[in-house]
C-alpha cells in the first residue's frame, strides 16, 4: 500500500485524468463485452472514447455537464454518419457540416475546445465502420454506442468527485511552480547588462510567456477551489492561492524600483546578485509545490537566510545600502519574503487574513454554459471563428473526397482525422501540430511494428485502452506523445475490426503526411492574420487598464468592497495575456502581414509597467494608510486617476497630452506621501507611453492592411 500511495502521488493532474480515462474505458469494455460480445464492446468503447474528450480536471458539476453534452452530441454524429455511410455525396455534406459546426463551437471560448472535437471523432469512428444500410445494424450500433457513452458519463461523474481533493492540491502546486518560474525568469532578465541584445529579447519573451502561463494556472486553481469553500482543506488552499497572487503583485512593484539600479558596470554585480536572489525565491516556491505534490507538510521558509542573502546582494553596489534606493529595494525584498511566509502559513494554519465571501470568489471562476448570444456574435465574415469554420468544412470535405480516390482508400477516416487534428484556428498552432503529428505518427508506427514482431499484439485490447488514455492525458501537454498514442490506438482499432487486413502502417504514414500537408495549405484559405485582431486586443487592454485605474486609485474605505477592484485587476491581466498570445502567433506569420515585433514587445512592456505602478500605489494605500495624509493624497488620486483613464481611452493621438509628465527624482526621504505622489506621476507617464505605442501599433496595422 505504501508503494501504491507513492506511485499515485507521483502522478500529475493530467496523469490522474489519463488513468481515470483508461479505467473508465476498461470498465465500459468489460461490461459491454460481457453483455453483448466483441462487436458491442467495440461500439461501446468508441462511444466512451469520444465522450471522454471533455473529461478534464474540472469541478464535478462541470464534468457532469460537459461529458453529458459530449455523449449526446457524439452519439448523434455517429448515428448520422453511419446512416449515410452508403451515400458518399450525402456523407461528404455531413462531413462539411460537422467540420463547420465544430469549429463554430469555439465561439464559446477555450471551454468548448475538447467538446468541439467530439462530433469529429465520432464521425471518424463511424467512417471506420463498414458501410451499411441495414436499419437493425445501425440501431444496434447506435444503442451500444450510447450505452458506452452513458456508462462513461456515470464513471466520469463518480471519479471527478473522488479525485477533487487531489486535483485541488495539484492545481495550487502548479500555480506555485508557475510563479517560481516567473521569479526565475525575472531574475535572468535582471541579470542581463543590456535590453537590446538577442539574449535580452529572448529573456523578455520567456518572461512574457511565464506571465501568461501563471495566469492560466491561477485560473485553473480558482475553478477547482472557489466552488468548494465549504471544505476546510479547500479554504487553506484558497488562502495560499490568494497569497501567491499578492506575491506576484509584490514582484511587479519591485520591478519598477530595480530599474533604478541603472546599467553601469558598478551596479551590474548587484543586478546579477539580485537576479540570483529572485531565483532562490523561485526555488523556495518550488519546494512548497513539491510538498503539495507529495502530500507532505510544507517545508519552512528560511526567511532569515534569504533576508541575509538579500542584504549581501544589495551590498554588492558600493554606496547603495545607506541611500534611499537601497532602503527601498531592501523593503521590497522583505515584502516578497513576508508574502512567501504568509503563503506557507496559509497551507499550515491560515495566513490570518480574512478570505472574501464565497459569492465574491465565485465571480472569479471561468464562465460556464453555452449562451446563443456568443455564437450569434460570430456570424459575420469579419469573425476569425466563422472563417475557420468555413476553412475546416472545406478542408475536411476535400480530405474525405480525396481519400475515396486514393489507391490506398481502405481507411478514409485516417485522412479526415489527420486534417482535423492539424488544422487549427491560427497558423502558429497549425505548424506546431503539423510537425508533432508527423513525428508522433512515425514513432507510433514503429512501435506497432515492434509489437507485431514480438507478438505483443495479443494484448491488443489492453494496449488500445492504454493508448487511448495516454492520448487523452497529453493532448494539451505534449502533443507528440498524443500523436504517438493515437497512432497506436488507430492501428490497433483497425486490426481489431479487420484482423485479416494487417496493421496498415504504410497507409497510416501516407495519410498523415498528406493530411498534414492539406491542413497546412488550408490554413492559408480565408486567413485571419493577427494584424486584424491585435489592434482590438490592444484597445481591450487599454480599456481594462483604465477600469483598473478608476477602481484602484481610490482612498481605501472599510465599508467598500474590494470585489470591483479585484475583478478589474483580473480583467487587466486577462487582456494583457491575450495580447501577449497574439504577439506570439504573429511571429510565425508571413512577413508581409506581420506586425513589428519590437513595437508589440514595447506595448506589452509598457502595459506591465503601468500595471505595476497601479499595484504599487494600491499596496502603499493598503499597507501605509496610517502614514499618509488623506487631505493631500485623495485629491491627487482623483485627479491622476481621471487623467490616466482619459489618456487610456483616447481614440486619437492628438488627444494625448502635448507635454508628458516629468516625475520628480527620488529623494532620500521617508515621506510616503511624496513617494505616492511620485508614483502617481510615473503611472500617468506610463499611461502616456501605452497610448503612444498603441497608436504606433495601429499605424503599423493600417500599413499592413493596405499592403495585404
XYZ file of C-alpha atoms in Angstrom:
708
model
C 0.000 0.000 0.000
C 2.880 2.358 0.722
C 4.273 1.717 -2.755
C 0.863 2.288 -4.346
C 0.436 5.530 -2.410
C 3.852 6.812 -3.503
C 3.104 5.816 -7.086
C -0.279 7.587 -7.088
C 1.250 10.717 -5.547
C 3.810 10.790 -8.346
C 1.072 11.299 -10.936
C 0.425 14.872 -12.118
C -3.122 16.118 -12.702
C -3.108 15.132 -16.376
C -1.716 11.716 -15.384
C -4.582 11.166 -12.935
C -7.006 12.258 -15.627
C -5.465 9.865 -18.159
C -5.521 6.970 -15.683
C -9.179 7.688 -14.929
C -9.938 7.558 -18.665
C -8.102 4.231 -19.049
C -10.012 2.675 -16.148
C -13.317 4.062 -17.419
C -12.754 2.712 -20.920
C -11.730 -0.626 -19.471
C -14.903 -0.774 -17.391
C -17.050 0.025 -20.434
C -15.247 -2.619 -22.481
C -15.691 -5.349 -19.869
C -19.348 -4.608 -19.154
C -20.406 -4.325 -22.785
C -18.318 -7.326 -23.878
C -19.995 -9.413 -21.183
C -23.461 -8.230 -22.211
C -23.188 -8.070 -25.991
C -19.930 -9.609 -27.179
C -16.931 -8.168 -29.010
C -18.875 -6.192 -31.645
C -20.921 -4.451 -28.965
C -17.778 -3.776 -26.946
C -16.064 -2.055 -29.899
C -19.081 0.217 -30.489
C -19.418 0.988 -26.776
C -15.727 1.799 -26.352
C -15.899 4.101 -29.379
C -18.766 5.948 -27.700
C -16.845 6.111 -24.432
C -13.744 7.475 -26.150
C -15.426 10.443 -27.802
C -17.420 11.042 -24.595
C -14.173 11.159 -22.606
C -12.792 14.142 -24.538
C -14.461 16.803 -22.315
C -13.490 14.845 -19.185
C -10.652 17.080 -17.975
C -9.630 18.181 -14.432
C -12.735 20.207 -13.521
C -15.182 20.634 -10.671
C -17.691 17.718 -10.566
C -20.721 19.752 -11.713
C -18.836 20.976 -14.772
C -17.551 17.495 -15.540
C -21.049 16.008 -15.485
C -22.472 18.726 -17.734
C -19.690 18.706 -20.319
C -19.372 14.922 -20.508
C -23.165 14.533 -20.847
C -23.152 17.098 -23.658
C -20.316 15.221 -25.346
C -22.197 11.919 -25.067
C -25.318 13.324 -26.743
C -23.500 15.266 -29.465
C -21.134 12.405 -30.278
C -23.863 9.786 -30.424
C -25.939 11.959 -32.756
C -22.961 12.500 -35.085
C -22.168 8.772 -35.026
C -25.723 7.739 -35.919
C -25.972 10.282 -38.738
C -22.633 9.229 -40.220
C -23.437 5.528 -40.143
C -26.908 6.120 -41.582
C -25.379 7.914 -44.586
C -22.441 5.524 -44.978
C -23.768 4.119 -48.282
C -24.368 7.598 -49.775
C -20.939 9.192 -50.398
C -22.315 12.546 -51.548
C -24.616 12.932 -48.543
C -21.811 11.775 -46.266
C -19.493 14.404 -47.759
C -22.091 17.068 -46.952
C -22.313 15.719 -43.393
C -18.513 15.906 -43.084
C -18.657 19.558 -44.148
C -21.483 20.293 -41.707
C -19.754 18.634 -38.756
C -16.442 20.322 -39.572
C -18.037 23.760 -39.745
C -20.271 23.389 -36.678
C -17.409 22.001 -34.585
C -15.221 24.977 -35.445
C -18.053 27.417 -34.667
C -18.251 25.943 -31.166
C -15.079 27.889 -30.368
C -17.318 30.964 -30.146
C -17.784 29.863 -26.528
C -14.086 30.093 -25.830
C -11.487 27.628 -24.629
C -14.001 25.687 -22.544
C -15.555 24.434 -25.794
C -12.233 23.130 -27.148
C -12.472 19.451 -26.096
C -16.218 19.360 -26.721
C -15.859 20.798 -30.224
C -13.805 17.776 -31.294
C -16.348 15.225 -30.053
C -18.521 15.127 -33.230
C -15.414 14.949 -35.432
C -14.038 11.949 -33.529
C -17.459 10.294 -33.568
C -17.577 10.864 -37.336
C -14.111 9.343 -37.755
C -15.111 6.250 -35.764
C -18.249 5.842 -37.886
C -16.225 6.154 -41.095
C -14.125 3.236 -39.836
C -17.260 1.066 -39.655
C -18.110 -0.893 -42.821
C -20.841 0.925 -44.814
C -24.309 -0.453 -44.144
C -27.925 0.354 -44.997
C -29.350 -2.213 -42.580
C -31.580 -0.302 -40.162
C -31.268 -3.009 -37.499
C -27.490 -2.950 -37.674
C -27.463 0.855 -37.455
C -29.841 0.773 -34.467
C -27.756 -1.943 -32.791
C -24.576 0.101 -33.263
C -26.274 3.292 -32.051
C -27.621 1.657 -28.896
C -24.277 0.200 -27.897
C -22.531 3.480 -28.696
C -24.993 5.328 -26.458
C -24.603 2.662 -23.772
C -20.845 3.128 -23.760
C -21.200 6.911 -23.655
C -23.688 6.702 -20.781
C -21.530 4.316 -18.776
C -18.546 6.585 -19.209
C -20.606 9.635 -18.177
C -21.516 7.877 -14.911
C -17.884 6.871 -14.386
C -16.582 10.395 -15.062
C -19.001 11.940 -12.550
C -18.057 9.407 -9.871
C -14.295 9.697 -10.314
C -14.425 13.502 -10.525
C -15.850 13.661 -7.013
C -13.287 11.191 -5.701
C -10.201 12.918 -7.072
C -11.219 16.511 -6.308
C -9.068 16.910 -3.147
C -6.007 15.713 -5.017
C -6.740 17.860 -8.071
C -7.043 20.949 -5.855
C -3.658 20.269 -4.305
C -2.048 19.776 -7.690
C -3.694 22.896 -9.138
C -2.259 25.074 -6.370
C 1.113 23.336 -6.736
C 1.085 24.137 -10.465
C 0.332 27.789 -9.681
C 3.253 27.856 -7.234
C 5.571 26.316 -9.822
C 4.461 28.817 -12.466
C 5.083 31.689 -10.052
C 8.505 30.259 -9.218
C 9.331 30.061 -12.918
C 8.241 33.685 -13.305
C 10.564 34.725 -10.466
C 13.452 32.883 -12.083
C 12.657 34.369 -15.497
C 12.616 37.844 -13.977
C 15.925 37.142 -12.263
C 17.519 36.096 -15.564
C 16.208 39.233 -17.268
C 17.512 41.425 -14.463
C 20.995 39.953 -14.667
C 21.445 40.887 -18.327
C 23.503 44.073 -18.823
C 21.500 45.413 -21.803
C 17.937 45.131 -23.062
C 18.575 45.341 -26.813
C 20.672 42.191 -27.215
C 19.291 38.898 -28.606
C 19.728 37.257 -25.183
C 17.737 40.028 -23.534
C 14.967 39.778 -26.113
C 14.814 36.010 -25.565
C 14.693 36.507 -21.800
C 11.944 39.103 -22.212
C 9.956 36.688 -24.371
C 10.330 33.942 -21.764
C 9.197 36.343 -19.064
C 6.051 37.240 -21.030
C 5.352 33.544 -21.685
C 5.681 32.776 -17.972
C 3.274 35.617 -17.176
C 0.650 34.053 -19.448
C 1.344 30.562 -18.043
C 0.903 31.834 -14.483
C -2.435 33.446 -15.358
C -3.601 30.138 -16.842
C -2.565 28.112 -13.781
C -4.112 30.591 -11.349
C -7.410 30.451 -13.233
C -7.384 26.644 -13.264
C -6.857 26.645 -9.487
C -9.661 29.180 -8.975
C -12.087 26.996 -10.919
C -11.367 23.998 -8.697
C -11.104 25.786 -5.333
C -13.662 28.557 -5.207
C -16.638 26.213 -5.663
C -15.521 24.116 -2.663
C -15.219 26.742 0.080
C -17.300 24.587 2.441
C -14.312 22.256 2.828
C -11.513 23.255 5.283
C -8.738 21.913 3.030
C -10.038 23.960 0.107
C -10.168 27.050 2.338
C -6.485 26.689 3.225
C -5.542 26.165 -0.402
C -7.623 29.186 -1.464
C -5.865 31.277 1.167
C -2.486 30.126 -0.157
C -3.516 30.871 -3.741
C -4.561 34.416 -2.825
C -1.207 34.894 -1.100
C 0.518 33.740 -4.295
C -1.402 36.408 -6.213
C -0.242 39.015 -3.688
C 3.322 37.785 -4.122
C 3.000 38.217 -7.889
C 1.813 41.799 -7.364
C 4.708 42.488 -4.995
C 7.123 41.199 -7.650
C 5.637 43.558 -10.225
C 6.092 46.533 -7.894
C 9.682 45.574 -7.107
C 10.494 45.504 -10.832
C 9.892 49.259 -11.002
C 12.476 50.015 -8.332
C 15.007 47.617 -9.833
C 15.190 49.930 -12.844
C 16.834 52.500 -10.554
C 19.977 50.385 -10.403
C 20.930 51.558 -13.889
C 23.193 49.764 -16.360
C 26.604 50.934 -15.125
C 29.361 48.435 -14.532
C 29.359 49.303 -10.843
C 25.773 48.137 -10.464
C 25.992 45.032 -12.658
C 27.212 42.824 -9.814
C 24.229 43.918 -7.750
C 21.842 43.180 -10.613
C 23.295 39.698 -11.018
C 23.150 39.043 -7.270
C 19.555 40.259 -7.027
C 18.638 38.117 -10.047
C 20.073 35.067 -8.289
C 18.177 36.042 -5.141
C 14.913 36.131 -7.071
C 15.841 32.697 -8.394
C 16.249 31.488 -4.800
C 12.706 32.688 -4.060
C 11.570 30.689 -7.079
C 13.331 27.638 -5.631
C 11.567 28.172 -2.295
C 8.218 28.242 -4.085
C 9.153 25.079 -5.977
C 9.770 23.348 -2.633
C 6.293 24.354 -1.448
C 4.872 22.995 -4.711
C 6.793 19.733 -4.305
C 5.420 19.266 -0.798
C 1.875 19.704 -2.102
C 2.522 17.240 -4.913
C 3.809 14.681 -2.405
C 1.024 15.438 0.114
C 3.674 16.297 2.704
C 3.737 19.150 5.263
C 5.077 22.336 3.649
C 8.746 22.929 4.462
C 9.628 26.026 6.498
C 10.696 29.152 4.625
C 14.229 30.160 5.577
C 13.331 33.820 5.954
C 16.433 34.834 7.903
C 18.813 33.184 5.449
C 17.033 34.723 2.473
C 16.999 38.117 4.168
C 20.727 37.892 4.876
C 21.363 36.959 1.259
C 19.254 39.931 0.135
C 21.334 42.311 2.265
C 24.515 40.814 0.871
C 23.203 41.221 -2.694
C 22.453 44.891 -2.110
C 25.863 45.350 -0.568
C 27.436 44.463 -3.925
C 26.797 48.022 -5.108
C 29.160 50.415 -3.421
C 27.253 53.144 -1.628
C 23.831 51.612 -2.252
C 22.977 50.401 1.229
C 22.849 53.788 3.020
C 20.790 55.637 0.378
C 17.063 55.747 -0.238
C 17.123 53.343 -3.196
C 18.926 50.765 -1.111
C 16.298 51.013 1.629
C 13.513 50.748 -0.952
C 14.986 47.651 -2.574
C 15.534 46.101 0.830
C 11.926 46.871 1.757
C 10.634 45.375 -1.493
C 12.608 42.227 -0.905
C 11.316 41.948 2.643
C 7.754 42.360 1.363
C 8.342 39.440 -1.009
C 9.661 37.371 1.902
C 6.656 38.245 4.071
C 4.276 37.247 1.291
C 6.161 33.980 0.860
C 5.991 33.311 4.613
C 2.243 34.054 4.642
C 1.815 31.697 1.693
C 3.452 28.904 3.632
C 1.482 29.733 6.791
C -1.749 29.567 4.804
C -1.008 25.948 3.935
C -0.484 25.056 7.599
C -2.941 27.056 9.680
C -4.073 30.044 7.649
C -2.405 33.335 6.825
C -4.530 35.279 9.308
C -6.164 37.320 6.562
C -9.924 37.134 6.012
C -10.974 35.460 2.794
C -13.581 37.163 0.602
C -17.118 35.729 0.856
C -17.910 32.706 -1.288
C -20.279 34.632 -3.551
C -17.456 37.058 -4.365
C -14.989 34.253 -5.027
C -17.435 32.625 -7.429
C -17.194 35.752 -9.604
C -13.622 34.746 -10.427
C -14.279 31.285 -11.841
C -14.465 30.707 -15.589
C -17.776 31.124 -17.356
C -19.843 28.012 -17.982
C -22.731 27.252 -20.314
C -23.452 27.795 -23.987
C -25.264 31.136 -24.488
C -26.561 31.598 -28.022
C -25.529 35.260 -27.940
C -21.869 34.219 -28.031
C -22.491 32.169 -31.151
C -24.592 34.861 -32.835
C -21.856 37.440 -32.301
C -19.549 35.434 -34.603
C -21.920 35.122 -37.552
C -20.201 37.667 -39.819
C -17.334 37.431 -42.284
C -15.008 39.529 -40.149
C -15.111 36.835 -37.482
C -11.970 34.635 -37.350
C -14.111 31.832 -35.923
C -16.528 31.867 -38.863
C -13.623 31.931 -41.323
C -12.037 28.959 -39.576
C -15.381 27.147 -39.674
C -15.631 27.597 -43.449
C -11.978 26.615 -43.824
C -12.491 23.465 -41.724
C -15.617 22.444 -43.608
C -13.871 22.713 -46.968
C -10.666 21.039 -45.792
C -12.410 18.050 -44.170
C -14.677 17.564 -47.188
C -11.676 17.686 -49.518
C -9.874 15.150 -47.317
C -12.844 12.772 -47.413
C -13.242 13.082 -51.196
C -9.519 12.638 -51.747
C -9.444 9.572 -49.515
C -12.089 7.884 -51.667
C -9.994 8.416 -54.805
C -6.639 7.349 -53.409
C -5.323 3.879 -54.291
C -4.976 3.035 -50.593
C -8.525 4.154 -49.635
C -9.209 1.341 -47.165
C -9.250 3.806 -44.228
C -10.645 7.156 -45.426
C -11.257 8.144 -41.808
C -7.496 8.432 -41.204
C -7.028 11.225 -43.723
C -10.044 13.104 -42.342
C -8.677 12.749 -38.815
C -5.207 13.974 -39.818
C -6.660 17.150 -41.309
C -8.970 17.692 -38.331
C -6.243 17.485 -35.687
C -3.630 19.527 -37.571
C -5.806 22.373 -38.869
C -6.114 24.891 -36.041
C -7.566 28.365 -35.816
C -4.203 30.082 -36.360
C -1.003 29.381 -38.249
C 1.201 29.022 -35.162
C -0.813 26.133 -33.735
C -1.228 24.543 -37.171
C 2.535 24.482 -37.748
C 3.148 23.085 -34.270
C 0.505 20.368 -34.726
C 1.799 19.538 -38.235
C 5.317 18.741 -37.031
C 4.213 16.923 -33.883
C 1.649 14.886 -35.801
C 4.128 13.625 -38.383
C 6.814 12.776 -35.831
C 4.309 11.156 -33.465
C 2.784 9.067 -36.255
C 6.203 7.850 -37.359
C 7.095 6.838 -33.815
C 3.695 5.183 -33.288
C 4.042 3.157 -36.474
C 7.486 1.960 -35.404
C 6.142 0.907 -32.010
C 3.252 -1.028 -33.579
C 5.697 -2.809 -35.882
C 7.767 -3.794 -32.829
C 4.619 -5.022 -31.083
C 3.651 -7.066 -34.143
C 7.094 -8.655 -34.482
C 7.210 -9.594 -30.789
C 3.576 -10.828 -30.899
C 2.637 -8.497 -28.047
C -0.412 -7.549 -30.111
C -2.126 -10.494 -28.460
C -2.831 -7.906 -25.779
C -4.292 -5.514 -28.346
C -7.352 -4.673 -26.256
C -5.261 -3.650 -23.237
C -2.730 -1.702 -25.304
C -5.565 0.022 -27.168
C -7.102 1.263 -23.905
C -3.724 2.377 -22.531
C -3.025 4.269 -25.752
C -6.424 5.990 -25.559
C -5.754 7.164 -22.011
C -2.254 8.354 -22.883
C -3.515 10.302 -25.886
C -6.144 11.938 -23.699
C -3.706 12.850 -20.918
C -1.096 14.601 -23.074
C -3.258 16.367 -25.670
C -2.639 19.786 -24.079
C 0.777 18.957 -22.632
C 2.944 17.339 -25.306
C 1.010 16.711 -28.458
C 3.706 14.497 -29.974
C 3.001 11.925 -27.232
C -0.698 12.207 -28.013
C 0.014 11.712 -31.732
C 2.115 8.627 -30.955
C -0.542 7.099 -28.713
C -3.325 7.979 -31.155
C -1.447 6.211 -33.956
C -1.106 3.067 -31.872
C -4.797 3.290 -30.980
C -5.893 3.762 -34.608
C -3.756 0.931 -35.951
C -4.890 -1.475 -33.247
C -8.528 -0.468 -33.696
C -8.339 -1.201 -37.428
C -6.630 -4.513 -36.682
C -9.288 -5.497 -34.136
C -12.108 -4.713 -36.581
C -10.429 -6.473 -39.559
C -7.510 -8.721 -38.442
C -7.030 -10.058 -41.960
C -6.085 -6.558 -43.183
C -2.893 -6.349 -41.159
C -1.912 -3.093 -39.459
C -1.845 -0.620 -42.377
C 1.353 1.088 -41.211
C 2.297 2.406 -44.645
C -1.194 3.741 -45.294
C -1.209 5.453 -41.916
C 2.063 7.220 -42.642
C 0.978 8.354 -46.090
C -2.394 9.578 -44.814
C -0.737 11.534 -42.020
C 1.768 13.271 -44.279
C -0.898 14.029 -46.876
C -3.375 15.216 -44.235
C -0.793 17.441 -42.549
C 0.116 18.994 -45.911
C -3.553 19.520 -46.759
C -4.222 21.179 -43.390
C -1.132 23.361 -43.769
C -2.275 24.527 -47.181
C -5.844 25.087 -45.960
C -4.574 27.392 -43.217
C -3.909 29.986 -45.945
C -7.531 29.788 -47.125
C -9.575 32.774 -45.894
C -6.837 33.560 -43.338
C -7.368 35.855 -40.413
C -3.928 37.282 -39.772
C -3.206 38.750 -36.374
C -2.789 42.311 -37.663
C -6.605 42.380 -37.782
C -7.048 41.256 -34.159
C -4.113 42.856 -32.353
C -5.397 46.473 -32.524
C -8.689 45.309 -30.984
C -6.828 43.357 -28.297
C -4.676 46.402 -27.568
C -7.809 48.538 -27.193
C -9.237 45.922 -24.852
C -6.063 46.059 -22.747
C -6.236 49.861 -22.595
C -9.881 49.799 -21.517
C -9.123 47.182 -18.858
C -6.235 49.262 -17.511
C -8.468 52.343 -17.465
C -11.103 50.441 -15.468
C -8.428 49.184 -13.059
C -7.177 52.748 -12.645
C -10.628 54.008 -11.721
C -11.112 51.219 -9.187
C -7.594 51.194 -7.772
C -6.849 54.897 -7.365
C -9.308 55.448 -4.540
C -8.759 56.061 -0.874
C -9.431 52.749 0.929
C -12.698 52.603 2.849
C -13.536 49.830 5.293
C -17.137 49.661 4.089
C -16.208 49.481 0.389
C -15.918 46.013 -1.118
C -12.660 45.072 -2.810
C -14.543 42.934 -5.342
C -14.740 45.553 -8.165
C -11.006 46.230 -7.893
C -10.140 42.517 -7.898
C -12.372 41.896 -10.908
C -10.812 44.828 -12.741
C -7.336 43.522 -11.946
C -8.220 40.083 -13.278
C -9.643 41.588 -16.472
C -6.455 43.610 -16.954
C -4.281 40.516 -16.587
C -6.529 38.582 -18.983
C -6.441 41.360 -21.585
C -2.655 41.740 -21.447
C -2.267 37.955 -21.583
C -4.466 37.746 -24.695
C -2.340 40.439 -26.329
C 0.849 38.526 -25.465
C -0.521 35.326 -27.030
C -1.435 37.233 -30.201
C 2.105 38.607 -30.337
C 3.437 35.021 -30.226
C 1.095 33.980 -33.018
C 2.011 36.807 -35.365
C 5.703 35.960 -35.012
C 5.277 32.910 -37.305
C 3.045 34.568 -39.889
C 4.282 35.628 -43.347
C 6.482 38.694 -43.135
C 4.151 40.704 -45.394
C 1.330 40.538 -42.828
C 3.423 40.509 -39.662
C 3.245 43.450 -37.281
C 6.587 44.806 -35.966
C 7.506 42.590 -33.043
C 9.574 45.316 -31.379
C 6.513 47.589 -31.228
C 4.415 44.762 -29.810
C 7.058 43.995 -27.193
C 7.187 47.672 -26.288
C 3.424 47.833 -25.829
C 3.428 44.741 -23.619
C 6.308 46.113 -21.555
C 4.562 49.458 -21.023
C 1.303 47.724 -20.093
C 3.183 45.756 -17.447
C 4.867 48.936 -16.203
C 1.509 50.669 -15.785
C 0.031 47.585 -14.137
C 2.993 47.506 -11.745
C 2.622 51.219 -10.952
C -1.049 50.744 -10.125
C -0.207 47.726 -7.950
C 2.461 49.755 -6.164
C 0.031 52.577 -5.439
C -2.552 50.130 -4.176
C -0.069 48.465 -1.849
C 1.003 51.843 -0.483
C -2.632 52.712 0.211
C -3.227 49.334 1.847
C -0.108 48.983 3.989
C 0.833 52.623 4.677
C -2.586 54.204 5.072
C -1.857 55.357 8.631
C 1.265 57.201 7.444
C -0.461 59.023 4.561
C -2.134 62.416 4.687
C -5.608 61.869 3.255
C -6.193 65.571 2.611
C -3.120 65.668 0.394
C -3.355 62.232 -1.208
C -7.060 61.794 -2.011
C -7.367 64.807 -4.388
C -4.211 63.657 -6.174
C -5.658 60.155 -6.551
C -8.812 61.559 -8.120
C -7.006 63.942 -10.471
C -4.368 61.478 -11.674
C -6.900 58.651 -11.902
C -9.210 60.697 -14.118
C -6.333 61.803 -16.369
C -4.889 58.275 -16.705
C -8.320 56.881 -17.609
C -8.829 59.689 -20.161
C -5.441 59.002 -21.770
C -6.052 55.258 -21.986
C -9.471 55.747 -23.549
C -8.262 58.290 -26.125
C -9.005 57.345 -29.722
C -6.760 59.891 -31.451
C -3.085 60.548 -30.921
C -3.884 64.274 -30.825
C -5.844 63.669 -27.614
C -2.643 62.752 -25.763
C -1.094 65.465 -23.563
C 1.269 67.709 -25.513
C 3.732 67.611 -22.622
C 4.191 64.345 -20.837
C 4.588 64.428 -17.049
C 8.136 64.543 -15.733
C 8.334 62.685 -12.406
C 10.499 64.209 -9.677
C 13.739 62.469 -8.876
C 13.746 60.129 -5.926
C 14.910 61.924 -2.821
C 16.339 60.382 0.370
C 13.096 60.966 2.285
C 10.860 58.748 4.386
C 7.749 60.764 3.474
C 5.382 58.199 1.970
C 3.105 60.976 0.724
C 5.831 62.172 -1.623
C 6.569 58.661 -2.787
C 2.901 58.020 -3.554
C 2.614 61.318 -5.457
C 5.745 60.424 -7.400
C 4.319 57.020 -8.260
C 1.077 58.630 -9.437
C 3.102 60.792 -11.824
C 5.004 57.722 -13.024
C 1.692 55.908 -13.609
C 0.453 58.816 -15.721
C 3.695 58.764 -17.691
C 3.299 55.001 -18.245
C -0.265 55.576 -19.479
C 1.036 58.134 -21.992
C 3.574 55.620 -23.240
C 0.961 52.860 -23.508
C -1.319 55.111 -25.546
C 1.559 56.338 -27.729
C 2.831 52.828 -28.544
C -0.755 51.726 -29.127
C -1.237 54.459 -31.736
C 2.092 53.478 -33.315
C 0.901 49.880 -33.495
C -2.400 50.983 -35.046
C -0.490 52.860 -37.773
C 1.564 49.753 -38.481
C -1.614 47.655 -38.709
C -3.147 50.090 -41.205
C 0.021 49.946 -43.306
C -0.067 46.144 -43.335
C -3.758 46.199 -44.274
C -3.009 48.427 -47.253
C -0.235 46.072 -48.423
C -2.383 42.986 -47.919
